[in-house]
XYZ file of C-alpha atoms in Angstrom:
423
model
C 0.082 -0.117 0.239
C 2.771 2.355 0.881
C 4.616 1.774 -2.306
C 1.517 2.459 -4.252
C 0.807 5.570 -2.826
C 4.237 6.557 -3.152
C 4.149 5.705 -6.768
C 0.802 7.968 -7.467
C 2.555 10.746 -5.159
C 5.954 11.025 -7.174
C 4.150 10.959 -10.438
C 1.814 13.801 -9.325
C 4.812 15.819 -8.317
C 6.169 15.687 -11.840
C 8.999 13.398 -10.968
C 10.228 11.524 -14.272
C 9.268 8.022 -14.566
C 12.707 6.679 -14.419
C 13.428 8.209 -11.273
C 10.122 7.302 -9.974
C 10.937 3.429 -10.411
C 14.027 3.966 -8.707
C 12.952 5.744 -5.826
C 10.211 3.127 -5.041
C 12.646 0.432 -4.817
C 14.286 2.383 -2.245
C 10.948 3.465 -0.190
C 10.096 -0.383 -0.230
C 13.379 -1.509 1.192
C 13.039 1.045 4.000
C 9.148 0.101 4.691
C 10.102 -3.479 4.593
C 12.799 -3.292 7.211
C 15.285 -5.289 5.001
C 18.037 -2.777 5.030
C 20.421 -5.355 3.906
C 18.891 -5.297 0.261
C 20.525 -1.855 -0.003
C 23.652 -3.588 -0.726
C 21.967 -5.504 -3.672
C 20.321 -1.792 -5.000
C 23.329 -0.834 -7.412
C 23.789 -4.813 -8.473
C 19.899 -4.988 -9.383
C 19.977 -1.697 -11.403
C 23.104 -2.513 -13.476
C 21.862 -5.958 -13.822
C 18.991 -4.727 -15.809
C 21.376 -3.626 -18.625
C 23.317 -6.852 -18.854
C 21.834 -8.064 -21.900
C 23.625 -8.470 -25.355
C 20.155 -7.971 -26.983
C 20.212 -4.350 -25.430
C 22.722 -3.364 -27.745
C 20.184 -3.363 -30.417
C 18.490 -0.356 -29.162
C 21.268 2.397 -29.622
C 22.422 0.807 -32.653
C 18.885 1.352 -34.168
C 18.561 4.710 -32.971
C 22.050 5.350 -34.509
C 20.788 3.947 -37.785
C 17.872 6.406 -37.660
C 20.317 9.336 -37.098
C 22.700 8.142 -40.128
C 19.415 7.559 -42.468
C 18.285 11.027 -41.899
C 21.779 12.597 -42.517
C 22.099 10.619 -45.841
C 19.081 11.644 -47.415
C 17.445 8.140 -47.491
C 14.153 9.210 -46.454
C 13.430 11.523 -49.354
C 14.360 8.642 -51.689
C 12.010 6.150 -50.098
C 9.341 8.956 -50.409
C 10.027 9.254 -54.284
C 9.936 5.434 -54.661
C 6.583 5.328 -52.979
C 5.376 8.234 -55.313
C 6.363 6.252 -58.455
C 4.321 3.152 -57.313
C 1.224 4.569 -55.798
C 1.004 8.228 -56.854
C -1.140 7.840 -59.952
C -4.521 6.526 -57.776
C -6.990 8.946 -56.477
C -5.397 10.162 -53.295
C -2.277 8.975 -54.454
C -0.300 11.140 -51.970
C -2.097 9.714 -49.036
C -1.198 6.447 -50.268
C 2.535 7.241 -50.887
C 2.424 9.028 -47.223
C 1.560 5.585 -45.974
C 3.847 3.707 -48.173
C 6.667 5.728 -47.110
C 5.636 5.570 -43.511
C 5.856 1.832 -43.952
C 9.278 1.804 -45.490
C 10.539 4.037 -42.916
C 9.298 2.210 -40.081
C 11.415 -0.769 -41.183
C 14.426 1.546 -40.639
C 13.585 3.889 -37.787
C 11.384 1.927 -35.300
C 10.442 5.125 -33.432
C 6.975 6.846 -34.130
C 8.288 10.219 -32.862
C 11.393 10.291 -35.139
C 8.874 8.927 -38.113
C 6.616 11.440 -37.579
C 9.070 14.201 -37.311
C 10.675 13.121 -40.701
C 7.601 12.415 -42.482
C 5.974 15.785 -41.538
C 8.886 17.294 -43.170
C 8.483 15.230 -46.245
C 4.864 14.345 -47.101
C 2.761 17.152 -45.422
C 4.128 19.999 -47.452
C 3.807 18.047 -50.652
C 0.326 17.112 -49.990
C -0.689 20.795 -49.136
C 0.778 21.826 -52.433
C -1.699 18.930 -54.182
C -4.777 20.350 -52.700
C -5.130 18.174 -49.577
C -6.298 19.962 -46.220
C -3.601 20.402 -43.999
C -5.154 18.756 -40.959
C -5.986 15.584 -43.143
C -2.383 15.579 -44.260
C -1.146 15.649 -40.725
C -3.851 13.087 -39.348
C -2.528 10.622 -42.046
C 0.994 11.272 -41.165
C 0.453 10.700 -37.505
C -1.639 7.458 -38.405
C 1.499 6.035 -40.580
C 3.616 6.802 -37.495
C 1.765 3.719 -35.757
C 3.512 1.526 -37.826
C 6.796 2.193 -36.589
C 6.519 0.255 -33.192
C 5.176 -2.575 -35.296
C 7.244 -3.017 -38.474
C 10.611 -4.500 -37.438
C 13.072 -3.209 -36.231
C 10.753 -2.018 -33.344
C 12.048 -0.248 -30.144
C 8.974 -1.486 -28.257
C 9.749 -5.213 -29.346
C 13.416 -4.772 -28.266
C 12.466 -3.566 -24.845
C 9.789 -6.226 -24.359
C 12.193 -9.050 -25.555
C 14.674 -7.945 -22.807
C 12.166 -7.681 -19.841
C 10.412 -10.883 -20.772
C 13.628 -12.761 -21.802
C 12.262 -14.029 -25.284
C 14.429 -13.616 -28.362
C 14.159 -10.279 -29.857
C 14.447 -11.693 -33.562
C 11.264 -13.718 -32.752
C 9.514 -10.510 -31.927
C 10.509 -8.862 -35.185
C 9.452 -11.850 -37.195
C 5.916 -11.780 -35.250
C 5.477 -8.280 -35.854
C 5.547 -8.642 -39.703
C 2.110 -9.888 -40.425
C 0.133 -7.570 -37.814
C 2.115 -4.599 -39.244
C 1.102 -5.595 -42.792
C -2.630 -6.149 -41.857
C -2.544 -2.482 -40.275
C -1.016 -1.156 -43.260
C -3.631 -2.800 -45.757
C -6.433 -1.702 -43.238
C -5.302 1.955 -43.237
C -5.180 1.815 -47.315
C -8.630 0.405 -47.445
C -9.428 3.352 -45.137
C -7.907 5.875 -47.204
C -9.369 4.373 -50.265
C -12.862 4.964 -48.704
C -11.957 8.535 -47.712
C -10.473 9.377 -51.214
C -13.816 8.603 -52.836
C -15.789 10.088 -50.026
C -14.031 13.368 -49.829
C -12.819 13.537 -53.612
C -9.048 13.669 -52.722
C -7.121 15.006 -55.587
C -5.286 12.833 -58.031
C -1.512 13.027 -58.331
C 0.361 14.276 -61.464
C 1.223 11.222 -63.437
C 4.855 10.574 -63.793
C 6.229 9.552 -67.016
C 7.867 6.045 -67.158
C 11.433 7.354 -67.402
C 10.658 9.602 -63.990
C 9.408 6.218 -62.493
C 12.457 4.471 -63.481
C 14.774 7.005 -62.166
C 13.048 7.132 -58.749
C 12.894 3.476 -58.440
C 16.608 3.006 -59.461
C 17.508 6.023 -57.101
C 15.894 4.186 -54.138
C 17.579 0.970 -54.634
C 20.362 1.649 -52.458
C 17.970 3.108 -49.699
C 15.938 -0.092 -50.075
C 19.030 -2.195 -49.252
C 18.900 -1.222 -45.554
C 15.656 -2.401 -44.540
C 16.380 -5.425 -46.829
C 19.826 -5.928 -44.937
C 17.913 -6.206 -41.497
C 15.073 -8.480 -42.563
C 17.091 -11.036 -44.693
C 20.058 -11.274 -42.121
C 17.553 -11.964 -39.261
C 15.245 -14.121 -40.931
C 17.827 -15.949 -42.457
C 19.822 -16.646 -39.285
C 22.788 -14.579 -40.519
C 22.659 -11.963 -37.728
C 21.387 -11.402 -34.589
C 19.220 -8.219 -34.456
C 22.134 -6.545 -32.821
C 24.611 -7.412 -35.601
C 21.980 -6.432 -38.134
C 21.760 -3.025 -36.773
C 25.370 -2.578 -36.872
C 25.518 -3.856 -40.516
C 22.711 -1.547 -41.596
C 24.557 1.525 -39.626
C 27.498 0.944 -41.711
C 25.572 0.411 -44.746
C 23.822 3.844 -44.314
C 27.070 5.520 -43.810
C 28.378 4.217 -47.178
C 25.219 4.711 -48.893
C 24.864 8.527 -47.546
C 28.528 9.290 -48.078
C 29.501 7.394 -51.310
C 26.160 6.713 -53.237
C 24.032 9.805 -52.686
C 26.992 12.017 -51.323
C 24.603 13.872 -48.956
C 26.507 12.789 -45.938
C 30.100 14.056 -44.869
C 32.471 12.796 -42.220
C 31.519 15.889 -40.282
C 27.990 14.406 -39.980
C 28.988 11.366 -38.133
C 29.818 12.883 -34.727
C 26.625 14.710 -34.288
C 24.718 11.672 -35.306
C 26.741 9.606 -32.569
C 26.071 12.129 -29.949
C 22.217 12.420 -30.864
C 22.069 8.829 -30.916
C 23.961 8.401 -27.446
C 21.482 11.008 -25.763
C 18.528 9.302 -26.983
C 19.632 5.758 -25.951
C 20.709 7.007 -22.577
C 17.382 8.080 -21.591
C 15.747 4.744 -22.428
C 18.481 2.703 -20.993
C 18.287 4.442 -17.666
C 14.690 3.794 -17.615
C 15.126 0.211 -18.115
C 17.740 0.058 -15.350
C 15.394 1.568 -13.068
C 12.707 -0.828 -14.290
C 14.787 -3.628 -13.202
C 14.969 -2.458 -9.576
C 11.056 -1.878 -9.818
C 10.684 -5.469 -11.105
C 12.786 -6.650 -8.140
C 10.134 -4.877 -5.838
C 7.165 -6.608 -7.581
C 8.888 -9.966 -7.023
C 9.432 -9.445 -3.243
C 5.590 -8.183 -3.056
C 4.370 -11.184 -4.747
C 2.436 -9.152 -6.786
C 2.167 -11.644 -9.786
C 0.668 -14.293 -7.804
C -1.872 -11.965 -6.259
C -2.853 -10.689 -9.847
C -3.224 -14.446 -11.020
C -5.302 -15.312 -8.030
C -7.526 -12.466 -8.953
C -7.890 -12.951 -12.611
C -8.716 -16.595 -12.113
C -11.671 -15.689 -10.082
C -12.936 -13.662 -13.083
C -12.454 -15.808 -16.043
C -10.758 -19.245 -16.873
C -10.560 -18.343 -20.960
C -7.392 -16.897 -22.291
C -9.461 -14.720 -24.822
C -11.589 -13.205 -22.040
C -8.232 -12.486 -20.135
C -6.618 -10.839 -23.219
C -9.746 -8.767 -23.963
C -9.656 -7.421 -20.322
C -5.960 -6.844 -20.660
C -6.852 -4.723 -23.861
C -9.040 -2.578 -21.983
C -6.568 -1.963 -19.287
C -3.661 -1.264 -21.760
C -5.851 1.263 -23.840
C -6.491 3.282 -20.622
C -2.918 3.003 -19.503
C -1.715 3.935 -23.152
C -3.810 7.085 -22.845
C -2.051 8.417 -19.759
C 1.690 7.354 -20.274
C 4.236 6.505 -22.817
C 4.606 2.959 -24.150
C 7.926 2.243 -22.904
C 7.255 2.909 -19.274
C 3.905 1.117 -19.632
C 5.831 -2.052 -21.132
C 7.992 -1.808 -18.026
C 5.022 -1.471 -15.510
C 2.931 -4.196 -17.214
C 5.269 -6.939 -18.229
C 6.554 -8.267 -14.902
C 3.184 -8.448 -13.382
C 0.999 -9.848 -16.348
C 3.428 -11.966 -18.413
C 3.753 -14.811 -15.458
C -0.128 -14.697 -15.378
C -0.571 -15.037 -19.123
C 2.082 -17.851 -19.650
C 1.519 -19.794 -16.462
C -2.169 -19.526 -15.525
C -3.601 -19.117 -19.179
C -0.901 -20.707 -21.440
C -0.596 -17.784 -23.657
C 2.336 -17.844 -25.794
C 4.781 -14.966 -24.637
C 5.498 -13.963 -28.140
C 1.659 -13.677 -28.888
C 1.078 -11.727 -25.562
C 4.083 -9.475 -26.436
C 2.646 -8.550 -29.951
C -0.901 -7.827 -28.354
C 0.741 -5.830 -25.571
C 2.722 -3.442 -28.016
C 0.074 -2.911 -30.481
C -2.593 -1.916 -27.862
C 0.217 0.586 -26.186
C 1.109 1.765 -29.687
C -2.642 3.528 -29.982
C -1.684 5.623 -26.942
C 1.093 7.234 -29.041
C -1.614 9.056 -31.173
C -4.367 9.502 -28.277
C -4.740 12.491 -25.710
C -3.892 13.251 -22.887
C -0.282 12.321 -23.187
C 0.039 10.706 -27.032
C 3.526 11.795 -27.810
C 3.233 11.082 -31.539
C 0.193 13.063 -31.413
C 1.578 16.344 -29.877
C 4.764 15.842 -32.065
C 2.636 16.160 -35.099
C 0.859 18.930 -33.702
C 3.718 20.854 -32.669
C 5.400 20.523 -36.218
C 2.235 21.233 -38.333
C 0.647 24.002 -36.003
C -2.451 22.018 -36.199
C -4.507 21.681 -33.018
C -4.160 18.323 -31.118
C -7.655 17.925 -30.721
C -8.198 18.285 -34.581
C -5.663 15.633 -35.351
C -7.115 13.252 -32.625
C -10.616 13.587 -34.299
C -9.384 13.069 -37.773
C -7.278 10.136 -36.313
C -10.343 8.068 -34.766
C -11.203 6.144 -37.775
C -7.652 4.938 -38.096
C -7.658 3.802 -34.363
C -10.853 1.832 -34.748
C -9.298 -0.004 -37.682
C -6.190 -0.573 -35.790
C -8.097 -1.747 -32.577
C -10.103 -4.209 -34.948
C -6.740 -5.707 -36.280
C -5.762 -6.094 -32.753
C -8.833 -8.048 -31.770
C -8.254 -10.247 -34.964
C -4.814 -11.147 -33.637
C -6.239 -11.735 -30.074
C -8.611 -14.245 -31.567
C -6.118 -15.535 -34.121
C -2.842 -16.269 -32.483
C -1.358 -17.691 -35.794
C -1.208 -14.314 -37.284
C 1.646 -13.674 -34.889
C 3.119 -17.072 -34.424
C 2.941 -18.576 -38.116
C 6.201 -16.746 -39.304
C 7.928 -17.535 -36.086
C 7.378 -21.248 -36.421
C 7.976 -21.221 -40.232
C 11.331 -19.630 -39.789
């Protein structure tokens, strides 16, 4: 009870979630009277980072920095235009298609929305799309970043849950494609209902030029997916290979990146990774407290009293996660939820941990574009100048469609597990 009240109080005081988790462990030690546990406190905190898989996180962040500096995003946008541009509402499809390709490189919603707001929104405005609609489609495309591998959320879940990160990446492929196809269907309906403009037709020569120019950029996501699926590299090694490939393409193929750009990219990636890694270290200590409180066993007993059905358990968990995702960012939410509910899901209901992880991450992804926290929502609003409330309203159909896909995955676990078992 004291730990719970302290948690709420610290958050209300505005203390960052990472410091809140670290302080909670100290409060528990003092309240329980087991002061000898203070000797294990540093060990528990550093133990949270002693994972080879954790190296993938800063490396994928670094990959995004190199990609941005090398002009790769612009080439992927032109490639999507060559394939999807001639359709009614073509730029909306292009926006979504480019978002999917960027998701396979960045793995970060905020980074993706930031880049796509600069690339896609101005082009859609020039073509006659309302600005608020353009921003909403860009924000909706950002939902693909935590799903299409490499996903930062999958990396963090894999580390905390002790499941192979490569398997999580593979499990996210089909759900990501399903959400992309569902979004395309929604845009198709909106294009005819609201009479979206058609994009100017590109000549065959222009299309060929765009496709050829994008081939080096496409090698980056291809190298990640092929090396992991083929068993040639771990996610950490794949991130290293892709980062080196991004440097070579940016410097020697597109020639938009110089040696002077490498150091700022390293510094930016280090700062971004440090924030996440400290949060994970603090979470390890928090999980330690949860274990001593025997909270998973208490939650398991409570859930068993409610239902014996794994499906009902997942549906109830969906409601909890949607609410949690609205008030906190996904990474802290993963850290809070996984140590409590994963043992219940696997030991009591026999749910595969990979299926559980995909459902968990998909639910929390929706919170990225929903108020009152919605990091992706407010990023899009800040960059575009469109009110967050207006973007949220226009995003509602996309969120409904995404939630329908989540329900489909809940009832059909093979959508997440089939590729994992195949490979």
